[in-house]
Amino acid sequence: MKKIVLIRYGEIHLKGQNRPFFERALVNSIKDQMKQYGATVERTQGRYYLRDFQESDYSEIREKLRKIFGIHSFSPAYETDKDMESISEMVRTVAKEQIELLGKDGLTFKVDCKRADKRFPMNSMALAAELGGVVLDAYPDLKVNIHDPDFTIFVEIREHALIYSEKVMGSQGMPKGTSGKALLLLSGGIDSPVAGYMMAKRGLSLQAIHYHSFPYTSERAKEKVISLAKEMAQYMGPIKIHMIHFTDIQMTIYEKCPEEQLTILMRVFMMKIAEKVAKDNSLSALVTGESLAQVASQTLDSLAVTNSAVDLPVFRPLIGMDKLEIIDIANRIGTYETSILPYEDCCTVFVPKHPVTHPRKEKIFKSLKLLDVDALIEDALSKSETITVEP
Ligand code: ATP
Ligand code: MG
């Protein structure tokens, strides 16, 4: 008897000729995360089997698997020979585990059998009935409930017999990197880590860019962004962050342009710098955490202005979401607690009293003419640094 993990994938099943490409990417993600446990990964019949790990490592393995994009669900399972004696023993073991786990009287259960190997002498119905009897003999307090049981014992007859009860949901999505590469504008707020997570889930590899107004923003504000990237890296692997010195640009805008345009002009610069960094690093899109109407710089007119500042596609996965929906995801992926730490952001250091909410493109671009945009961007980039954050 050995414990293995049966891993199922989701949307890849819908792929036609490209399916091997996605399957390979997923198996590589799994192998990459599992090599430290000495585990092997085998693919057969549209699913993966993880074997040869220490059972004491399983709780860590479980947490890692939950964070790999492309996995639909997985089950820790016992693998045995296909004889009734071995199967019965494992079915009893799984029943015992569930009784201990659920820890209450009057539990109900059912046995659900799948016979992929048609040479196995009993059909699925007959096997389920037989094994149900085996469980009831061992644990007479249990009752069978086919429609709404407290637990189900799954038995699959394939090359070996697999017996399990638990189905853990994975992160879904597409395997890491299968959709190309993009640059995430990562602030210290709640939204942008969620936006990054959502696009990584669709298979994008991400680098991040962060604008700071040192010395007006503190070292701790920078540490906060690094902590957020660390959380995100658990899902998407090491993340490179381009830390951009933004202070001089903000000061220059402040001196030379109408005060109410300060925020929207800053946003235009952020987009332009992000586009340059993206192109220099062969990244094909920008990702932001903008959500329609959330703040003055995210009205339709403001978004139209910032959008027109760049040629690259800009992905805004949160555009139609409410703040509470975004917070739900932030909580689930583990970034929320860091995001609400109180350190100042570059956008909160220089805030106009009455920001324009419906900027006209011509007016904004007229203000830009007052500045040497290219020189400002070059100068900011020359004062910037790049760091890599590991999970
Ligand atoms: P967030 O929670 O992401 O900070 P927000 O509601 O504070 O969002 P804004 O500050 O208007 O919204 O920023 C909108 C988007 O612009 C952010 O989601 C992020 O993608 C980008 N952004 C804002 N500030 C920065 C920054 N300092 N560095 C990098 N990107 C930024
Ligand atoms: Mg912000």
GROMACS .gro file of C-alpha atoms and ligand atoms in nm:
model
  423
    1MET     CA    1   0.000   0.000   0.000
    2LYS     CA    2   0.135   0.340  -0.096
    3LYS     CA    3  -0.003   0.690  -0.082
    4ILE     CA    4   0.006   0.881  -0.410
    5VAL     CA    5  -0.165   1.197  -0.536
    6LEU     CA    6  -0.401   1.184  -0.830
    7ILE     CA    7  -0.400   1.521  -1.011
    8ARG     CA    8  -0.672   1.630  -1.256
    9TYR     CA    9  -0.649   1.921  -1.493
   10GLY     CA   10  -0.929   2.145  -1.609
   11GLU     CA   11  -0.955   2.366  -1.912
   12ILE     CA   12  -0.666   2.197  -2.094
   13HIS     CA   13  -0.915   1.923  -2.177
   14LEU     CA   14  -1.082   2.168  -2.414
   15LYS     CA   15  -0.764   2.212  -2.616
   16GLY     CA   16  -0.735   2.039  -2.949
   17GLN     CA   17  -0.402   1.997  -3.125
   18ASN     CA   18  -0.223   2.225  -2.881
   19ARG     CA   19  -0.304   2.007  -2.584
   20PRO     CA   20   0.044   1.849  -2.555
   21PHE     CA   21   0.195   2.198  -2.527
   22PHE     CA   22  -0.026   2.280  -2.227
   23GLU     CA   23   0.018   1.936  -2.071
   24ARG     CA   24   0.395   1.970  -2.089
   25ALA     CA   25   0.384   2.315  -1.932
   26LEU     CA   26   0.170   2.185  -1.648
   27VAL     CA   27   0.386   1.880  -1.585
   28ASN     CA   28   0.691   2.109  -1.576
   29SER     CA   29   0.523   2.337  -1.320
   30ILE     CA   30   0.438   2.037  -1.104
   31LYS     CA   31   0.786   1.881  -1.135
   32ASP     CA   32   0.946   2.214  -1.056
   33GLN     CA   33   0.746   2.253  -0.734
   34MET     CA   34   0.779   1.889  -0.631
   35LYS     CA   35   1.146   1.817  -0.692
   36GLN     CA   36   1.242   1.920  -0.339
   37TYR     CA   37   1.031   1.628  -0.211
   38GLY     CA   38   1.192   1.373  -0.442
   39ALA     CA   39   0.850   1.307  -0.595
   40THR     CA   40   0.802   1.171  -0.946
   41VAL     CA   41   0.525   1.280  -1.181
   42GLU     CA   42   0.373   1.048  -1.438
   43ARG     CA   43   0.105   1.133  -1.693
   44THR     CA   44  -0.144   0.872  -1.810
   45GLN     CA   45  -0.492   0.894  -1.953
   46GLY     CA   46  -0.529   1.269  -1.914
   47ARG     CA   47  -0.424   1.295  -1.551
   48TYR     CA   48  -0.106   1.300  -1.347
   49TYR     CA   49   0.018   1.077  -1.068
   50LEU     CA   50   0.256   1.203  -0.803
   51ARG     CA   51   0.451   0.926  -0.635
   52ASP     CA   52   0.757   0.850  -0.421
   53PHE     CA   53   0.722   1.130  -0.167
   54GLN     CA   54   0.737   1.097   0.211
   55GLU     CA   55   0.392   1.095   0.366
   56SER     CA   56   0.518   1.339   0.628
   57ASP     CA   57   0.568   1.594   0.346
   58TYR     CA   58   0.209   1.565   0.226
   59SER     CA   59   0.067   1.872   0.403
   60GLU     CA   60   0.334   2.093   0.240
   61ILE     CA   61   0.281   1.922  -0.094
   62ARG     CA   62  -0.091   1.984  -0.064
   63GLU     CA   63  -0.040   2.359  -0.012
   64LYS     CA   64   0.197   2.377  -0.310
   65LEU     CA   65  -0.038   2.186  -0.540
   66ARG     CA   66  -0.326   2.415  -0.446
   67LYS     CA   67  -0.130   2.706  -0.591
   68ILE     CA   68  -0.028   2.560  -0.927
   69PHE     CA   69  -0.229   2.709  -1.215
   70GLY     CA   70  -0.379   2.452  -1.448
   71ILE     CA   71  -0.467   2.198  -1.179
   72HIS     CA   72  -0.841   2.148  -1.148
   73SER     CA   73  -0.839   1.924  -0.841
   74PHE     CA   74  -0.637   1.652  -0.675
   75SER     CA   75  -0.683   1.363  -0.437
   76PRO     CA   76  -0.442   1.188  -0.203
   77ALA     CA   77  -0.510   0.822  -0.280
   78TYR     CA   78  -0.401   0.472  -0.186
   79GLU     CA   79  -0.272   0.262  -0.472
   80THR     CA   80  -0.304  -0.116  -0.440
   81ASP     CA   81  -0.325  -0.435  -0.642
   82LYS     CA   82  -0.653  -0.514  -0.807
   83ASP     CA   83  -0.763  -0.796  -0.580
   84MET     CA   84  -1.065  -0.775  -0.354
   85GLU     CA   85  -0.865  -0.836  -0.039
   86SER     CA   86  -0.628  -0.541  -0.094
   87ILE     CA   87  -0.907  -0.314  -0.215
   88SER     CA   88  -1.126  -0.400   0.085
   89GLU     CA   89  -0.842  -0.327   0.325
   90MET     CA   90  -0.786   0.017   0.173
   91VAL     CA   91  -1.157   0.094   0.166
   92ARG     CA   92  -1.168   0.019   0.540
   93THR     CA   93  -0.862   0.239   0.596
   94VAL     CA   94  -1.020   0.534   0.409
   95ALA     CA   95  -1.349   0.486   0.599
   96LYS     CA   96  -1.157   0.492   0.929
   97GLU     CA   97  -0.972   0.812   0.827
   98GLN     CA   98  -1.299   0.985   0.739
   99ILE     CA   99  -1.472   0.875   1.061
  100GLU     CA  100  -1.180   1.018   1.261
  101LEU     CA  101  -1.170   1.335   1.052
  102LEU     CA  102  -1.543   1.408   1.070
  103GLY     CA  103  -1.559   1.294   1.434
  104LYS     CA  104  -1.933   1.261   1.492
  105ASP     CA  105  -2.197   0.991   1.534
  106GLY     CA  106  -2.450   0.880   1.277
  107LEU     CA  107  -2.228   0.937   0.975
  108THR     CA  108  -2.348   0.839   0.628
  109PHE     CA  109  -2.137   0.734   0.331
  110LYS     CA  110  -2.142   0.587  -0.014
  111VAL     CA  111  -1.892   0.400  -0.230
  112ASP     CA  112  -1.847   0.531  -0.585
  113CYS     CA  113  -1.666   0.295  -0.824
  114LYS     CA  114  -1.523   0.351  -1.171
  115ARG     CA  115  -1.399   0.057  -1.370
  116ALA     CA  116  -1.166   0.183  -1.645
  117ASP     CA  117  -1.016  -0.166  -1.676
  118LYS     CA  118  -1.306  -0.367  -1.817
  119ARG     CA  119  -1.120  -0.694  -1.753
  120PHE     CA  120  -1.186  -0.650  -1.385
  121PRO     CA  121  -1.447  -0.923  -1.309
  122MET     CA  122  -1.707  -0.712  -1.127
  123ASN     CA  123  -1.890  -0.414  -1.279
  124SER     CA  124  -1.895  -0.077  -1.101
  125MET     CA  125  -2.240  -0.121  -0.942
  126ALA     CA  126  -2.164  -0.467  -0.810
  127LEU     CA  127  -1.824  -0.357  -0.678
  128ALA     CA  128  -1.976  -0.055  -0.501
  129ALA     CA  129  -2.240  -0.277  -0.336
  130GLU     CA  130  -1.978  -0.529  -0.227
  131LEU     CA  131  -1.744  -0.264  -0.084
  132GLY     CA  132  -2.034  -0.087   0.088
  133GLY     CA  133  -2.091  -0.416   0.268
  134VAL     CA  134  -1.723  -0.436   0.362
  135VAL     CA  135  -1.742  -0.089   0.523
  136LEU     CA  136  -2.066  -0.168   0.709
  137ASP     CA  137  -1.917  -0.494   0.845
  138ALA     CA  138  -1.620  -0.302   0.984
  139TYR     CA  139  -1.818   0.002   1.107
  140PRO     CA  140  -2.178  -0.102   1.184
  141ASP     CA  141  -2.267   0.249   1.309
  142LEU     CA  142  -2.238   0.395   0.961
  143LYS     CA  143  -2.534   0.420   0.724
  144VAL     CA  144  -2.542   0.431   0.347
  145ASN     CA  145  -2.680   0.746   0.184
  146ILE     CA  146  -2.647   0.755  -0.195
  147HIS     CA  147  -2.776   1.109  -0.247
  148ASP     CA  148  -2.616   1.323   0.023
  149PRO     CA  149  -2.354   1.127   0.216
  150ASP     CA  150  -2.119   1.279   0.475
  151PHE     CA  151  -1.831   1.119   0.286
  152THR     CA  152  -1.775   0.923  -0.033
  153ILE     CA  153  -1.516   0.655  -0.088
  154PHE     CA  154  -1.403   0.660  -0.449
  155VAL     CA  155  -1.261   0.344  -0.600
  156GLU     CA  156  -1.105   0.350  -0.945
  157ILE     CA  157  -0.996   0.031  -1.117
  158ARG     CA  158  -0.721   0.118  -1.366
  159GLU     CA  159  -0.369  -0.026  -1.396
  160HIS     CA  160  -0.389  -0.044  -1.019
  161ALA     CA  161  -0.676   0.018  -0.784
  162LEU     CA  162  -0.701   0.371  -0.644
  163ILE     CA  163  -0.897   0.440  -0.328
  164TYR     CA  164  -0.958   0.789  -0.188
  165SER     CA  165  -1.216   1.019  -0.036
  166GLU     CA  166  -1.083   1.373  -0.044
  167LYS     CA  167  -1.102   1.600  -0.351
  168VAL     CA  168  -0.907   1.922  -0.305
  169MET     CA  169  -0.982   2.205  -0.548
  170GLY     CA  170  -0.679   2.346  -0.732
  171SER     CA  171  -0.627   2.701  -0.861
  172GLN     CA  172  -0.776   2.623  -1.205
  173GLY     CA  173  -0.656   2.845  -1.491
  174MET     CA  174  -0.388   2.782  -1.752
  175PRO     CA  175  -0.035   2.651  -1.681
  176LYS     CA  176   0.234   2.903  -1.602
  177GLY     CA  177   0.371   3.094  -1.898
  178THR     CA  178   0.152   2.937  -2.168
  179SER     CA  179  -0.001   3.276  -2.263
  180GLY     CA  180   0.320   3.479  -2.297
  181LYS     CA  181   0.475   3.754  -2.085
  182ALA     CA  182   0.350   4.084  -1.946
  183LEU     CA  183   0.442   4.365  -1.707
  184LEU     CA  184   0.227   4.425  -1.398
  185LEU     CA  185   0.203   4.778  -1.257
  186LEU     CA  186   0.230   4.682  -0.892
  187SER     CA  187   0.145   4.941  -0.629
  188GLY     CA  188   0.122   4.862  -0.259
  189GLY     CA  189  -0.257   4.856  -0.271
  190ILE     CA  190  -0.521   4.586  -0.270
  191ASP     CA  191  -0.603   4.581  -0.639
  192SER     CA  192  -0.286   4.535  -0.837
  193PRO     CA  193  -0.171   4.206  -0.671
  194VAL     CA  194  -0.518   4.065  -0.743
  195ALA     CA  195  -0.496   4.184  -1.105
  196GLY     CA  196  -0.156   4.014  -1.138
  197TYR     CA  197  -0.288   3.694  -0.988
  198MET     CA  198  -0.582   3.689  -1.228
  199MET     CA  199  -0.367   3.733  -1.537
  200ALA     CA  200  -0.106   3.482  -1.416
  201LYS     CA  201  -0.394   3.242  -1.372
  202ARG     CA  202  -0.467   3.280  -1.743
  203GLY     CA  203  -0.112   3.168  -1.818
  204LEU     CA  204   0.081   3.495  -1.832
  205SER     CA  205   0.434   3.510  -1.693
  206LEU     CA  206   0.473   3.841  -1.512
  207GLN     CA  207   0.741   4.088  -1.426
  208ALA     CA  208   0.640   4.383  -1.208
  209ILE     CA  209   0.710   4.755  -1.211
  210HIS     CA  210   0.676   4.976  -0.905
  211TYR     CA  211   0.702   5.355  -0.883
  212HIS     CA  212   0.829   5.506  -0.560
  213SER     CA  213   0.876   5.866  -0.451
  214PHE     CA  214   1.179   5.817  -0.233
  215PRO     CA  215   1.248   6.001   0.004
  216TYR     CA  216   0.879   6.102   0.031
  217THR     CA  217   0.787   5.733   0.038
  218SER     CA  218   0.973   5.522   0.291
  219GLU     CA  219   1.190   5.213   0.279
  220ARG     CA  220   0.902   5.032   0.449
  221ALA     CA  221   0.669   5.114   0.157
  222LYS     CA  222   0.920   4.939  -0.067
  223GLU     CA  223   0.941   4.642   0.171
  224LYS     CA  224   0.564   4.617   0.150
  225VAL     CA  225   0.572   4.582  -0.227
  226ILE     CA  226   0.840   4.315  -0.193
  227SER     CA  227   0.620   4.127   0.057
  228LEU     CA  228   0.329   4.141  -0.187
  229ALA     CA  229   0.548   4.008  -0.465
  230LYS     CA  230   0.662   3.730  -0.234
  231GLU     CA  231   0.301   3.624  -0.179
  232MET     CA  232   0.233   3.636  -0.551
  233ALA     CA  233   0.550   3.440  -0.625
  234GLN     CA  234   0.399   3.141  -0.445
  235TYR     CA  235   0.162   3.111  -0.740
  236MET     CA  236   0.383   3.225  -1.024
  237GLY     CA  237   0.743   3.163  -0.925
  238PRO     CA  238   1.019   3.426  -0.878
  239ILE     CA  239   0.913   3.779  -0.981
  240LYS     CA  240   1.143   4.045  -1.116
  241ILE     CA  241   1.047   4.395  -0.995
  242HIS     CA  242   1.162   4.711  -1.169
  243MET     CA  243   1.176   4.975  -0.893
  244ILE     CA  244   1.136   5.311  -1.062
  245HIS     CA  245   1.248   5.639  -0.912
  246PHE     CA  246   0.943   5.856  -0.979
  247THR     CA  247   1.003   6.157  -0.752
  248ASP     CA  248   1.168   6.388  -1.004
  249ILE     CA  249   0.891   6.332  -1.258
  250GLN     CA  250   0.627   6.412  -0.999
  251MET     CA  251   0.813   6.728  -0.890
  252THR     CA  252   0.847   6.845  -1.248
  253ILE     CA  253   0.480   6.791  -1.326
  254TYR     CA  254   0.396   6.970  -1.002
  255GLU     CA  255   0.603   7.271  -1.102
  256LYS     CA  256   0.505   7.299  -1.466
  257CYS     CA  257   0.150   7.169  -1.518
  258PRO     CA  258  -0.199   7.263  -1.392
  259GLU     CA  259  -0.246   7.124  -1.045
  260GLU     CA  260  -0.576   6.943  -1.114
  261GLN     CA  261  -0.402   6.738  -1.387
  262LEU     CA  262  -0.130   6.610  -1.157
  263THR     CA  263  -0.272   6.262  -1.103
  264ILE     CA  264  -0.373   6.194  -1.460
  265LEU     CA  265  -0.034   6.314  -1.587
  266MET     CA  266   0.141   6.088  -1.336
  267ARG     CA  267  -0.067   5.800  -1.466
  268VAL     CA  268   0.032   5.885  -1.823
  269PHE     CA  269   0.400   5.875  -1.722
  270MET     CA  270   0.352   5.545  -1.541
  271MET     CA  271   0.205   5.392  -1.854
  272LYS     CA  272   0.477   5.529  -2.080
  273ILE     CA  273   0.759   5.411  -1.853
  274ALA     CA  274   0.593   5.071  -1.816
  275GLU     CA  275   0.569   5.041  -2.193
  276LYS     CA  276   0.939   5.120  -2.235
  277VAL     CA  277   1.042   4.869  -1.967
  278ALA     CA  278   0.808   4.609  -2.118
  279LYS     CA  279   0.953   4.650  -2.465
  280ASP     CA  280   1.312   4.642  -2.334
  281ASN     CA  281   1.233   4.312  -2.159
  282SER     CA  282   1.032   4.149  -2.442
  283LEU     CA  283   0.704   4.168  -2.250
  284SER     CA  284   0.397   4.201  -2.471
  285ALA     CA  285   0.130   4.363  -2.254
  286LEU     CA  286   0.071   4.577  -1.945
  287VAL     CA  287  -0.151   4.474  -1.654
  288THR     CA  288  -0.309   4.718  -1.407
  289GLY     CA  289  -0.547   4.690  -1.112
  290GLU     CA  290  -0.784   4.957  -1.241
  291SER     CA  291  -1.157   4.921  -1.185
  292LEU     CA  292  -1.406   5.146  -1.362
  293ALA     CA  293  -1.516   5.447  -1.153
  294GLN     CA  294  -1.313   5.348  -0.845
  295VAL     CA  295  -1.128   5.682  -0.828
  296ALA     CA  296  -1.089   5.997  -1.042
  297SER     CA  297  -0.812   5.842  -1.252
  298GLN     CA  298  -1.032   5.543  -1.335
  299THR     CA  299  -1.332   5.712  -1.496
  300LEU     CA  300  -1.395   5.619  -1.858
  301ASP     CA  301  -1.244   5.950  -1.974
  302SER     CA  302  -0.934   5.906  -1.756
  303LEU     CA  303  -0.883   5.549  -1.873
  304ALA     CA  304  -0.919   5.666  -2.233
  305VAL     CA  305  -0.635   5.913  -2.176
  306THR     CA  306  -0.397   5.670  -2.004
  307ASN     CA  307  -0.478   5.404  -2.261
  308SER     CA  308  -0.394   5.633  -2.550
  309ALA     CA  309  -0.050   5.702  -2.399
  310VAL     CA  310   0.072   5.353  -2.503
  311ASP     CA  311   0.052   5.110  -2.793
  312LEU     CA  312   0.083   4.784  -2.602
  313PRO     CA  313  -0.236   4.607  -2.500
  314VAL     CA  314  -0.337   4.698  -2.143
  315PHE     CA  315  -0.515   4.427  -1.944
  316ARG     CA  316  -0.739   4.543  -1.660
  317PRO     CA  317  -0.889   4.222  -1.521
  318LEU     CA  318  -1.065   4.408  -1.236
  319ILE     CA  319  -1.238   4.660  -1.460
  320GLY     CA  320  -1.589   4.531  -1.387
  321MET     CA  321  -1.541   4.428  -1.025
  322ASP     CA  322  -1.656   4.590  -0.702
  323LYS     CA  323  -1.404   4.659  -0.428
  324LEU     CA  324  -1.560   4.392  -0.205
  325GLU     CA  325  -1.523   4.129  -0.476
  326ILE     CA  326  -1.158   4.230  -0.517
  327ILE     CA  327  -1.103   4.210  -0.140
  328ASP     CA  328  -1.251   3.859  -0.138
  329ILE     CA  329  -0.989   3.742  -0.386
  330ALA     CA  330  -0.710   3.930  -0.204
  331ASN     CA  331  -0.806   3.743   0.113
  332ARG     CA  332  -0.818   3.411  -0.064
  333ILE     CA  333  -0.475   3.449  -0.226
  334GLY     CA  334  -0.317   3.590   0.091
  335THR     CA  335  -0.222   3.944  -0.016
  336TYR     CA  336  -0.491   4.141   0.171
  337GLU     CA  337  -0.321   4.166   0.510
  338THR     CA  338  -0.005   4.307   0.353
  339SER     CA  339  -0.197   4.541   0.122
  340ILE     CA  340  -0.371   4.718   0.409
  341LEU     CA  341  -0.050   4.804   0.594
  342PRO     CA  342  -0.056   5.182   0.620
  343TYR     CA  343   0.257   5.294   0.432
  344GLU     CA  344   0.228   5.581   0.187
  345ASP     CA  345   0.221   5.532  -0.190
  346CYS     CA  346   0.373   5.761  -0.452
  347CYS     CA  347   0.021   5.859  -0.562
  348THR     CA  348  -0.076   5.964  -0.212
  349VAL     CA  349   0.226   6.189  -0.168
  350PHE     CA  350   0.130   6.435  -0.440
  351VAL     CA  351  -0.248   6.462  -0.457
  352PRO     CA  352  -0.433   6.751  -0.619
  353LYS     CA  353  -0.719   6.894  -0.412
  354HIS     CA  354  -0.963   6.867  -0.702
  355PRO     CA  355  -0.836   6.614  -0.956
  356VAL     CA  356  -0.995   6.623  -1.302
  357THR     CA  357  -1.243   6.340  -1.336
  358HIS     CA  358  -1.321   6.390  -1.704
  359PRO     CA  359  -0.991   6.491  -1.860
  360ARG     CA  360  -0.988   6.590  -2.226
  361LYS     CA  361  -0.715   6.418  -2.419
  362GLU     CA  362  -0.609   6.736  -2.604
  363LYS     CA  363  -0.565   6.928  -2.278
  364ILE     CA  364  -0.357   6.655  -2.119
  365PHE     CA  365  -0.135   6.613  -2.421
  366LYS     CA  366  -0.097   6.992  -2.438
  367SER     CA  367   0.036   6.985  -2.082
  368LEU     CA  368   0.274   6.705  -2.172
  369LYS     CA  369   0.423   6.938  -2.435
  370LEU     CA  370   0.541   7.159  -2.147
  371LEU     CA  371   0.772   6.877  -2.042
  372ASP     CA  372   1.067   6.695  -2.196
  373VAL     CA  373   0.896   6.359  -2.164
  374ASP     CA  374   1.172   6.142  -2.313
  375ALA     CA  375   1.446   6.300  -2.103
  376LEU     CA  376   1.240   6.267  -1.785
  377ILE     CA  377   1.178   5.900  -1.858
  378GLU     CA  378   1.544   5.831  -1.939
  379ASP     CA  379   1.652   6.002  -1.620
  380ALA     CA  380   1.401   5.807  -1.407
  381LEU     CA  381   1.515   5.479  -1.560
  382SER     CA  382   1.881   5.558  -1.498
  383LYS     CA  383   1.803   5.599  -1.126
  384SER     CA  384   1.604   5.278  -1.103
  385GLU     CA  385   1.696   4.927  -0.990
  386THR     CA  386   1.575   4.575  -1.056
  387ILE     CA  387   1.532   4.307  -0.792
  388THR     CA  388   1.410   3.949  -0.802
  389VAL     CA  389   1.172   3.825  -0.536
  390GLU     CA  390   1.161   3.453  -0.457
  391PRO     CA  391   0.852   3.282  -0.311
  392ATP     P1  392  -0.415   4.951  -0.597
  392ATP     O1  393  -0.485   4.880  -0.489
  392ATP     O2  394  -0.365   4.860  -0.699
  392ATP     O3  395  -0.310   5.044  -0.545
  392ATP     P2  396  -0.580   5.181  -0.636
  392ATP     O4  397  -0.721   5.166  -0.614
  392ATP     O5  398  -0.498   5.243  -0.531
  392ATP     O6  399  -0.523   5.040  -0.675
  392ATP     P3  400  -0.466   5.368  -0.824
  392ATP     O7  401  -0.371   5.413  -0.720
  392ATP     O8  402  -0.543   5.466  -0.899
  392ATP     O9  403  -0.568   5.258  -0.770
  392ATP    O10  404  -0.385   5.285  -0.927
  392ATP     C1  405  -0.445   5.216  -1.031
  392ATP     C2  406  -0.346   5.116  -1.083
  392ATP    O11  407  -0.227   5.183  -1.126
  392ATP     C3  408  -0.297   5.017  -0.979
  392ATP    O12  409  -0.384   4.907  -0.967
  392ATP     C4  410  -0.162   4.978  -1.034
  392ATP    O13  411  -0.176   4.882  -1.139
  392ATP     C5  412  -0.114   5.109  -1.092
  392ATP     N1  413  -0.034   5.183  -0.991
  392ATP     C6  414  -0.075   5.280  -0.906
  392ATP     N2  415   0.026   5.321  -0.828
  392ATP     C7  416   0.135   5.250  -0.864
  392ATP     C8  417   0.272   5.246  -0.820
  392ATP     N3  418   0.317   5.325  -0.722
  392ATP     N4  419   0.355   5.159  -0.882
  392ATP     C9  420   0.312   5.079  -0.980
  392ATP     N5  421   0.185   5.078  -1.026
  392ATP    C10  422   0.098   5.163  -0.968
  393MG      MG  423  -0.282   5.243  -0.551
   0.00000   0.00000   0.00000
